[in-house]
């Protein structure tokens, strides 16, 4: 199978070329767009083949012994440059001179196997659902070409065997998110949301890139396996050192890509994209990249306790904070967006307490139930003629039974109700935090679980129960979505129901999911950070019961308010300042505008010429000062900004003018030039 690994990410890229480039050429030539059936077959079929290849590789990997669970395909040397002298790691790893080399190689181990199956499996179902959701869209071929490119980028990220390939996929999903969030670019809110996602992620990506090159300058390699072998033998840092610096820089990248405090602000606005995009970004691809990256670099984080503590702290605070912001949102997709941020917080909490397997387990189950919740919301939006305000819904279970029952499975999973998948993964995170001595993380996570059950119960009641608040004109055409949309919902509903049985807790037997991932963390298990307290299975079972009771508490509070009392979003405005602050997301967007966005605009304005009306309006000495500033900024714009651009154009024009005179097309001139060259070379040889 090793020789075919490259096909897993490449097939979606071929789909991007066929539907994207091919669709564009076909439209230019024929003045028509590609046939929708053709686009659907190419886009979905190639992703499905990638899923099959991932499954074959998974089976092959499963039949290998633990110490050899590693498949690698060496493709080619991508970049080869000069020698670099590394700084070394104090006295533990000496400095050395090494060649700067970036290889394009793929690998398949237990962790990348899980990620590839999740990305391809859930991604394929989202592709199928998108056929029905986007069928009437005029940019059908363009949309699916972006989806395929997204899959290529994410699969490159999880299958590349070094940090540079990961970074390429990292930036690829960033670009695709920009293109897909702003897919309806004629809407200002959509184009602004795309730009916001792109810019916020660039902040995080800067930290990520600096961390990666600091890692190379210290150890001389980008390769995950080589880094694991080197760093895995090092003792944990007792002070802030290179490993801590790299860990924090990489985490900055993770806060952007996986929407953690403080770089979470792009993700709620990402709801401006089509709903299948929301499902793909929030469930299977982009936002899970940060979780995967830190898990892949576990050999580094377990040698830096400070980095682990910071990851866990920001994770658990994000889980709580985002859950609160989901309380009063009216847009059904916005509720799910904050839910995603909160659930990602749980994953980072797991990573912060070194429960890496539990974090990846929750990543997988979250992909099942969150993709289902978003696609279910998409089914509702289509049926309601693009209505997203829950104030205008109610009793939809009567009209959309399949959507209702499948979303009910996802709802029970995210709330942590057994035996649904989210119970096993979320409970394992809470238990691991408690058993590893992070009692505060456990308490905050438990409170966030109460809040999760509250806002999700509110969503379900406002959407599927209570009085109908549906516009009469929309109600006339209200019906269940077509099979191309409901079949993916049913499959995801099954996965959301039984997916947790892959990782049963210790009190129910051996955790097979943790056992599967053991080879990935072989360099870590001798580290004290992995030690857990000694507790009986009965005590662990009791703690699981506590987490269920927490979810039930959130359920009953929401049921009393929105079920019994019949409160709807319009009534929440009467709750005063509490509602206003939470509904406006603690005014964080306004704060970021005041601190960063507007200040950046001020800086830009300082280098632009002032309007003549402002100059003429000055009084006393102000006008003269303003004119002077305007002259400086005008000079800078003319000679520095424009000058650099014009200089490049002049260089190209001048050099092309000289070359053009040489390339005359007259054979006599060429013969004369050859003859003169021979004469000159002969003279140089004779008189040397």
XYZ file of C-alpha atoms in Angstrom:
688
model
C 0.000 0.000 0.000
C 2.983 2.315 0.575
C 3.310 3.086 -3.135
C -0.299 4.297 -3.335
C -0.418 6.663 -0.348
C 0.117 9.652 -2.624
C -3.211 8.936 -4.330
C -5.233 9.623 -1.160
C -4.645 13.411 -1.221
C -3.976 13.620 -4.974
C -7.366 12.296 -6.140
C -9.335 15.218 -4.631
C -6.775 17.559 -6.210
C -7.495 15.980 -9.602
C -11.179 16.631 -8.910
C -10.308 20.278 -8.252
C -8.498 20.507 -11.597
C -11.297 18.795 -13.559
C -14.172 20.749 -12.041
C -12.313 23.989 -11.406
C -9.909 24.536 -14.266
C -11.893 22.324 -16.655
C -15.152 23.991 -15.692
C -13.677 27.441 -16.250
C -12.309 26.524 -19.697
C -15.572 24.840 -20.684
C -17.521 27.924 -19.644
C -15.252 30.211 -21.693
C -15.526 28.033 -24.789
C -19.177 26.946 -24.724
C -20.711 29.778 -22.668
C -22.277 27.045 -20.503
C -21.359 25.473 -17.163
C -20.359 21.857 -16.672
C -23.168 19.342 -16.313
C -24.150 19.076 -12.642
C -24.255 15.270 -12.725
C -20.736 15.181 -14.144
C -19.472 17.604 -11.480
C -21.142 15.574 -8.713
C -19.725 12.250 -9.900
C -16.187 13.634 -10.234
C -16.195 15.509 -6.913
C -17.814 12.787 -4.803
C -16.374 9.793 -6.670
C -12.736 10.797 -6.262
C -13.197 11.525 -2.542
C -14.884 8.121 -2.175
C -11.896 6.406 -3.830
C -9.618 8.231 -1.356
C -11.814 6.838 1.430
C -11.442 3.312 0.033
C -7.656 3.675 -0.227
C -7.524 4.995 3.357
C -9.545 1.996 4.488
C -7.206 -0.431 2.709
C -4.186 1.257 4.304
C -5.925 1.139 7.696
C -6.525 -2.608 7.396
C -2.897 -3.170 6.391
C -1.722 -1.077 9.336
C -3.995 -2.959 11.741
C -2.341 -6.261 10.758
C 1.128 -4.979 11.649
C 2.706 -5.402 15.100
C 2.640 -2.294 17.303
C 6.343 -1.553 16.949
C 6.041 -1.502 13.144
C 2.739 0.325 12.656
C 4.211 2.806 10.208
C 3.867 3.001 6.424
C 5.940 5.587 4.541
C 6.127 6.563 0.903
C 9.115 8.596 -0.234
C 8.140 10.654 -3.275
C 10.846 13.240 -4.046
C 13.053 15.978 -2.609
C 10.977 19.124 -2.813
C 13.578 21.714 -1.742
C 17.343 21.208 -1.406
C 19.548 24.125 -0.361
C 22.872 24.789 1.332
C 24.211 23.692 4.691
C 22.798 25.055 7.939
C 24.511 24.956 11.330
C 22.001 24.188 14.073
C 22.225 25.782 17.499
C 21.698 22.485 19.319
C 19.739 21.972 22.515
C 21.981 23.126 25.350
C 24.333 20.250 26.239
C 21.766 17.509 25.493
C 21.834 17.725 21.689
C 25.073 19.156 20.172
C 25.038 21.606 17.308
C 25.725 20.207 13.862
C 25.948 21.187 10.208
C 23.113 19.771 8.158
C 21.704 20.291 4.707
C 18.490 22.263 4.423
C 16.246 19.721 2.753
C 12.475 19.395 2.497
C 11.154 16.054 1.346
C 7.742 15.387 -0.168
C 6.918 12.151 1.624
C 3.686 10.658 2.941
C 3.274 8.410 5.949
C 0.479 6.416 7.562
C 0.515 5.590 11.269
C -2.353 5.023 13.748
C -2.928 8.767 14.255
C -2.873 9.774 10.584
C -5.042 6.710 9.851
C -7.770 8.006 12.178
C -7.519 11.489 10.691
C -7.581 10.244 7.085
C -10.665 8.086 7.718
C -12.475 10.934 9.485
C -11.575 13.501 6.818
C -12.431 11.225 3.879
C -15.473 9.571 5.484
C -17.223 12.614 6.897
C -15.976 14.738 3.991
C -17.520 12.335 1.479
C -20.928 12.469 3.224
C -20.763 16.274 3.240
C -19.973 16.238 -0.491
C -23.032 14.069 -1.166
C -25.265 16.282 0.972
C -23.945 19.366 -0.856
C -25.271 18.006 -4.173
C -28.827 18.548 -2.982
C -28.074 21.717 -1.036
C -26.260 23.510 -3.891
C -28.118 22.033 -6.875
C -29.700 25.319 -7.971
C -26.563 27.397 -7.419
C -25.095 28.913 -10.577
C -21.536 28.308 -9.359
C -22.080 24.581 -8.787
C -18.796 23.510 -10.451
C -16.820 26.238 -8.673
C -18.202 25.229 -5.283
C -17.256 21.564 -5.663
C -13.815 22.417 -7.001
C -13.198 24.368 -3.764
C -14.481 21.452 -1.668
C -12.096 19.063 -3.433
C -9.191 21.471 -2.972
C -10.099 21.678 0.717
C -9.894 17.888 0.968
C -6.501 17.851 -0.770
C -5.109 20.455 1.625
C -6.388 18.706 4.747
C -5.176 15.278 3.629
C -1.748 16.741 2.838
C -1.730 18.218 6.335
C -2.436 14.897 8.064
C -0.447 12.572 5.772
C 2.720 14.636 5.248
C 5.639 13.279 7.283
C 7.163 16.651 8.153
C 6.233 20.082 9.452
C 6.658 21.815 6.080
C 4.127 19.563 4.342
C 1.854 20.099 7.329
C 2.323 23.854 6.933
C 1.496 23.646 3.227
C -1.778 21.885 4.043
C -2.265 24.305 6.948
C -2.124 27.276 4.585
C -4.156 25.393 1.983
C -7.140 24.926 4.288
C -6.741 28.581 5.260
C -7.076 29.685 1.636
C -9.996 27.313 0.989
C -11.817 28.583 4.060
C -11.393 32.134 2.740
C -12.794 31.111 -0.652
C -15.707 29.091 0.744
C -16.712 31.352 3.627
C -16.834 34.215 1.128
C -18.408 32.017 -1.557
C -21.388 34.383 -1.836
C -18.958 37.213 -2.508
C -21.687 39.523 -3.792
C -22.827 39.810 -0.164
C -20.627 42.213 1.792
C -21.132 40.263 5.017
C -19.861 37.086 3.323
C -16.810 38.704 1.726
C -15.998 40.432 5.036
C -16.301 37.111 6.890
C -13.914 35.454 4.435
C -11.367 38.232 4.874
C -11.757 38.114 8.649
C -11.060 34.366 8.712
C -8.040 34.825 6.448
C -6.493 37.703 8.409
C -7.067 36.249 11.889
C -5.519 32.967 10.791
C -2.493 34.782 9.399
C -1.799 36.019 12.943
C -1.751 32.475 14.244
C 0.156 31.146 11.234
C 2.986 33.586 11.856
C 3.554 32.040 15.275
C 3.320 28.554 13.778
C 5.906 29.262 11.057
C 8.373 30.839 13.507
C 7.994 27.846 15.809
C 8.653 25.369 12.984
C 11.863 27.103 11.867
C 13.055 27.499 15.457
C 12.588 23.737 15.768
C 14.679 23.169 12.636
C 17.415 25.579 13.719
C 17.672 23.674 17.000
C 17.479 20.047 15.844
C 18.178 20.197 12.091
C 15.121 18.379 10.759
C 11.443 18.899 9.974
C 10.642 15.173 9.990
C 8.167 14.066 12.677
C 9.746 10.669 13.277
C 13.283 12.043 13.533
C 12.161 14.834 15.874
C 10.284 12.316 18.005
C 13.386 10.145 18.359
C 15.586 13.133 19.304
C 13.239 15.074 21.594
C 11.614 11.940 23.033
C 14.879 11.114 24.809
C 15.214 14.547 26.416
C 14.171 15.306 29.997
C 11.340 17.750 30.590
C 12.328 21.405 30.809
C 12.374 22.744 34.344
C 12.458 26.342 33.088
C 11.356 28.310 30.048
C 13.589 27.066 27.249
C 13.613 26.256 23.538
C 10.970 23.534 23.802
C 8.635 25.818 25.728
C 9.133 28.601 23.186
C 8.450 26.270 20.257
C 5.427 24.776 22.031
C 3.873 28.185 22.652
C 4.584 29.392 19.104
C 2.945 26.300 17.639
C 0.009 26.774 19.991
C -0.468 30.319 18.697
C -1.022 28.734 15.291
C -3.448 26.261 16.832
C -5.498 29.019 18.491
C -6.064 30.555 15.068
C -6.809 27.419 13.082
C -8.842 25.731 15.825
C -10.575 28.910 17.034
C -9.398 29.136 20.637
C -9.150 32.229 22.819
C -8.062 34.818 21.699
C -8.222 34.014 17.945
C -11.693 32.424 17.888
C -13.473 35.503 16.521
C -13.416 34.419 12.858
C -15.370 31.212 13.312
C -18.890 32.519 14.154
C -18.724 34.808 11.111
C -17.778 31.781 8.993
C -21.495 30.894 9.009
C -21.836 33.252 6.034
C -20.664 30.402 3.796
C -23.003 27.672 2.489
C -24.007 25.209 5.218
C -22.022 22.238 3.786
C -18.958 24.464 4.103
C -19.776 25.054 7.763
C -20.024 21.292 8.260
C -16.729 20.622 6.472
C -14.783 23.368 8.262
C -16.263 22.777 11.709
C -16.422 18.998 11.788
C -13.865 17.180 9.668
C -11.170 19.524 8.422
C -9.833 22.958 9.248
C -10.687 23.438 12.921
C -9.332 20.009 13.858
C -5.923 20.858 12.366
C -4.656 22.490 15.559
C -5.690 19.504 17.680
C -3.935 17.135 15.283
C -0.793 19.283 15.146
C -0.320 19.379 18.926
C -1.049 15.658 19.193
C 1.474 14.955 16.444
C 4.009 17.085 18.349
C 3.221 15.369 21.679
C 6.896 14.376 21.957
C 7.636 18.094 22.331
C 4.767 19.122 24.597
C 5.399 16.353 27.116
C 8.890 17.818 27.557
C 7.489 21.263 28.321
C 5.075 21.240 31.253
C 4.557 24.993 30.907
C 3.296 24.608 27.323
C 0.959 21.790 28.345
C -0.503 23.821 31.197
C -1.120 26.796 28.911
C -2.766 24.593 26.268
C -5.049 23.066 28.904
C -5.903 26.407 30.512
C -6.863 28.102 27.252
C -8.749 24.986 26.199
C -10.951 24.721 29.254
C -11.591 28.483 29.383
C -12.593 28.422 25.704
C -14.942 25.501 26.389
C -16.700 27.503 29.109
C -16.632 30.905 27.408
C -17.975 29.701 24.051
C -20.707 27.685 25.765
C -21.935 30.855 27.465
C -21.970 32.730 24.151
C -24.234 30.043 22.700
C -26.991 30.778 25.213
C -29.039 33.390 23.370
C -28.047 33.224 19.713
C -31.061 33.240 17.389
C -29.348 31.997 14.218
C -29.335 28.184 14.346
C -25.913 28.047 12.680
C -24.427 30.596 15.090
C -25.412 28.380 18.040
C -23.620 25.470 16.403
C -20.600 27.670 15.656
C -20.114 28.527 19.330
C -20.749 24.894 20.116
C -17.826 23.976 17.858
C -15.521 26.440 19.620
C -16.571 24.999 22.970
C -16.074 21.367 21.916
C -12.649 22.204 20.500
C -11.903 23.655 23.926
C -12.586 20.227 25.402
C -10.118 18.685 22.957
C -7.401 21.147 23.941
C -8.188 20.485 27.596
C -7.458 16.819 26.942
C -4.183 17.699 25.229
C -3.266 19.992 28.115
C -3.515 17.138 30.624
C -1.576 14.825 28.238
C -4.687 12.746 27.493
C -3.907 12.801 23.771
C -5.928 9.698 22.921
C -8.997 11.159 24.636
C -8.594 14.383 22.657
C -8.421 12.540 19.331
C -11.345 10.334 20.379
C -13.449 13.449 20.954
C -12.214 14.865 17.643
C -13.604 11.778 15.912
C -16.971 11.639 17.692
C -17.328 15.403 17.333
C -16.846 15.014 13.576
C -19.818 12.632 13.546
C -22.301 14.607 15.621
C -21.227 18.102 14.607
C -21.312 17.321 10.887
C -24.783 15.882 11.507
C -25.934 18.977 13.403
C -24.732 21.322 10.663
C -26.150 19.220 7.846
C -29.404 18.903 9.791
C -29.459 22.685 10.105
C -28.822 22.847 6.342
C -31.769 20.544 5.742
C -33.955 22.885 7.808
C -32.636 25.979 6.036
C -33.442 24.535 2.599
C -36.917 23.448 3.704
C -37.543 26.874 5.285
C -36.349 28.706 2.154
C -33.123 29.910 3.790
C -34.644 30.938 7.106
C -32.085 30.622 9.930
C -33.743 32.522 12.790
C -35.138 30.049 15.349
C -37.748 32.660 16.297
C -39.459 31.750 13.014
C -39.427 27.977 13.485
C -41.128 25.562 15.896
C -42.726 22.088 15.667
C -40.636 21.162 12.624
C -40.526 17.522 13.721
C -44.046 17.232 12.269
C -42.818 18.150 8.780
C -39.230 16.844 8.817
C -39.147 13.562 10.790
C -35.856 12.231 9.365
C -34.046 15.497 10.029
C -35.538 15.574 13.528
C -34.583 12.049 14.588
C -31.079 12.218 13.177
C -30.460 15.583 14.836
C -31.839 14.126 18.059
C -29.049 11.513 17.966
C -26.457 14.278 17.489
C -28.065 16.349 20.270
C -27.862 13.467 22.756
C -24.267 12.817 21.682
C -23.064 16.384 22.215
C -24.858 16.581 25.566
C -23.008 13.470 26.718
C -25.961 11.140 27.254
C -25.067 7.421 27.199
C -24.789 5.360 25.055
C -24.311 8.053 22.386
C -20.786 8.742 21.157
C -20.187 12.085 22.841
C -20.725 10.570 26.287
C -17.694 8.288 26.001
C -15.310 10.875 24.547
C -16.307 13.884 26.656
C -16.514 11.863 29.855
C -13.067 10.434 29.183
C -11.654 13.961 28.933
C -13.258 15.023 32.210
C -12.113 11.838 33.928
C -8.542 12.134 32.634
C -8.373 15.758 33.838
C -9.536 14.688 37.305
C -7.354 11.578 37.536
C -4.220 13.443 36.427
C -4.622 16.000 39.192
C -6.175 18.905 37.227
C -9.196 19.293 39.479
C -9.871 22.896 38.410
C -9.965 21.881 34.751
C -12.425 19.142 35.688
C -14.778 21.520 37.527
C -14.743 24.118 34.728
C -15.283 21.379 32.130
C -18.221 20.034 34.132
C -19.819 23.503 34.247
C -19.301 23.823 30.482
C -21.094 20.473 30.094
C -24.119 21.896 31.947
C -24.119 24.929 29.681
C -23.768 22.713 26.574
C -26.885 20.758 27.489
C -28.704 24.049 28.144
C -28.077 25.780 24.805
C -28.498 22.595 22.773
C -31.828 21.793 24.479
C -32.910 25.356 23.757
C -32.021 24.852 20.082
C -33.969 21.595 19.821
C -37.081 22.969 21.552
C -37.179 26.209 19.563
C -36.665 24.325 16.308
C -38.643 21.093 16.602
C -41.122 21.596 19.466
C -43.570 24.175 20.772
C -45.883 26.389 18.793
C -45.344 26.901 15.086
C -43.947 30.356 14.354
C -43.432 29.668 10.645
C -44.233 32.147 7.900
C -47.478 30.896 6.205
C -45.977 31.203 2.714
C -42.984 29.077 3.705
C -45.190 26.602 5.548
C -47.112 25.780 2.352
C -43.999 24.224 0.780
C -42.457 22.809 3.967
C -41.381 19.180 3.536
C -38.575 16.744 4.261
C -35.343 17.105 2.274
C -34.613 14.766 -0.676
C -32.790 11.459 -0.268
C -29.442 12.861 -1.430
C -29.527 14.994 1.731
C -31.256 12.655 4.205
C -29.112 9.550 3.514
C -25.921 11.292 4.748
C -27.928 12.413 7.799
C -28.948 8.816 8.544
C -25.384 7.481 8.187
C -24.020 10.225 10.431
C -26.869 9.555 12.878
C -25.737 5.933 13.152
C -22.115 6.998 13.667
C -23.127 9.579 16.279
C -25.029 6.835 18.107
C -22.520 3.972 18.113
C -19.196 5.686 17.357
C -18.300 5.922 21.043
C -18.080 2.148 21.397
C -14.700 2.319 19.665
C -13.271 3.769 22.881
C -15.082 2.307 25.874
C -13.743 3.531 29.227
C -11.682 1.316 31.506
C -14.673 0.515 33.750
C -16.372 -1.104 30.751
C -13.323 -2.982 29.521
C -10.183 -2.185 27.538
C -10.116 1.166 25.722
C -9.434 -0.088 22.207
C -9.076 3.404 20.768
C -6.334 4.274 23.252
C -4.678 0.930 22.532
C -4.726 1.709 18.796
C -2.915 5.025 19.305
C -0.266 3.670 21.706
C 2.515 3.394 19.058
C 2.220 7.125 18.332
C 3.091 8.033 21.914
C 5.806 5.432 22.547
C 8.365 8.160 23.313
C 6.103 9.656 25.987
C 5.025 6.904 28.309
C 8.157 7.105 30.493
C 7.284 10.739 31.211
C 5.824 11.616 34.650
C 3.150 13.760 32.998
C 1.383 10.547 31.955
C 0.986 9.282 35.506
C -2.572 9.022 36.827
C -3.947 8.704 40.330
C -5.030 5.296 41.559
C -8.812 5.092 41.495
C -11.161 2.134 41.380
C -13.442 1.397 38.436
C -16.412 1.991 40.737
C -15.202 5.522 41.461
C -14.648 6.189 37.750
C -18.177 4.931 37.034
C -19.526 7.276 39.701
C -17.699 10.215 38.098
C -19.263 9.285 34.753
C -22.635 9.448 36.475
C -21.794 12.943 37.730
C -21.171 14.143 34.164
C -24.532 12.685 33.080
C -26.272 14.460 35.974
C -24.582 17.704 34.895
C -26.037 17.297 31.396
C -29.487 16.534 32.837
C -29.319 19.691 34.962
C -28.736 21.802 31.849
C -31.545 19.952 30.090
C -34.132 20.551 32.826
C -33.322 24.266 33.134
C -33.722 24.753 29.373
C -36.845 22.564 29.299
C -38.450 24.611 32.075
C -37.740 27.928 30.354
C -38.374 27.066 26.705
C -40.618 24.020 26.999
C -42.850 24.649 30.010
C -42.904 28.460 29.993
C -42.745 28.676 26.199
C -40.090 31.396 26.050
C -38.940 32.301 22.524
C -35.958 34.442 21.409
C -38.048 37.623 21.269
C -38.923 37.170 24.974
C -35.262 36.920 25.988
C -34.785 40.625 25.328
C -36.701 41.278 28.553
C -33.901 39.707 30.586
C -32.011 42.981 30.513
C -28.275 43.494 30.664
C -27.416 39.795 31.054
C -29.087 38.960 27.741
C -27.614 41.999 26.009
C -24.001 41.298 27.015
C -24.136 37.603 26.125
C -26.114 38.145 22.902
C -23.505 40.675 21.800
C -20.730 38.148 22.544
C -19.279 40.194 25.406
C -18.542 42.910 22.807
C -15.307 41.166 21.856
C -15.623 42.107 18.177
C -16.045 45.738 19.165
C -13.023 45.498 21.457
C -10.884 43.971 18.690
C -12.052 46.694 16.313
C -11.054 49.388 18.806
C -7.671 47.855 19.648
C -6.512 46.452 16.328
C -8.734 47.033 13.291
C -9.292 50.760 13.730
C -5.703 51.321 14.804
C -4.507 49.587 11.629
C -6.769 51.886 9.643
C -5.316 54.885 11.469
C -1.821 53.744 10.558
C -2.838 53.391 6.915
C -4.418 56.822 6.922
C -1.212 58.312 8.345
C 0.586 57.322 5.128
C -2.092 58.524 2.737
C -2.610 62.015 1.389
C -5.174 64.076 3.255
C -8.208 65.307 1.426
C -7.846 68.859 0.071
C -10.941 69.857 1.958
C -9.253 68.946 5.245
C -6.215 71.004 4.269
C -8.319 74.011 3.355
C -10.306 73.693 6.559
C -7.315 74.122 8.842
C -7.045 77.167 11.066
C -4.026 79.081 12.352
C -0.997 76.767 12.321
C -3.014 73.610 11.860
C -3.332 74.090 8.093
C 0.407 74.418 7.650
C 1.071 71.317 9.744
C -1.536 69.382 7.828
C -0.087 70.513 4.486
C 3.364 69.389 5.633
C 2.063 65.980 6.663
C 0.207 65.685 3.370
C 3.408 66.499 1.432
C 5.364 63.846 3.347
C 2.692 61.192 2.854
C 2.302 62.196 -0.819
C 6.084 61.942 -1.315
C 6.148 58.505 0.384
C 3.279 57.272 -1.794
C 4.812 58.631 -5.026
C 8.483 57.746 -4.627
C 8.484 54.743 -2.291
C 5.247 52.821 -2.941
C 4.767 53.723 -6.615
C 8.526 53.983 -7.137
C 9.178 50.364 -6.201
C 6.397 49.139 -8.468
C 7.528 51.323 -11.358
C 11.155 50.223 -10.847
C 10.184 46.585 -11.396
C 8.311 47.531 -14.561
C 11.309 49.541 -15.831
C 13.704 46.622 -15.240
C 11.460 44.237 -17.177
C 10.907 46.742 -19.994
C 14.607 47.597 -20.352
C 15.860 44.001 -20.260
C 13.191 42.890 -22.717
C 14.160 45.717 -25.071
C 17.758 44.490 -25.155
C 16.783 40.848 -25.620
C 14.284 41.787 -28.310
C 17.064 43.292 -30.434
C 19.073 40.087 -30.109
C 16.138 37.868 -31.131
C 15.697 39.270 -34.657
C 14.497 36.081 -36.354
C 17.019 36.670 -39.227
C 19.269 33.642 -39.688
C 22.186 35.679 -41.074
C 22.378 37.611 -37.794
C 22.432 34.374 -35.800
C 25.184 32.932 -38.012
C 27.252 36.112 -37.580
C 26.819 35.961 -33.797
C 27.959 32.310 -33.735
C 30.999 33.161 -35.874
C 31.965 36.097 -33.637
C 31.600 33.859 -30.591
C 33.925 31.266 -32.100
C 36.519 33.952 -32.948
C 36.405 35.414 -29.422
C 36.715 32.010 -27.747
C 39.602 31.056 -30.067
C 41.481 34.261 -29.236
C 40.974 33.707 -25.537
C 42.300 30.162 -25.869
C 45.366 31.192 -27.939
C 46.366 34.158 -25.741
C 45.491 32.594 -22.401
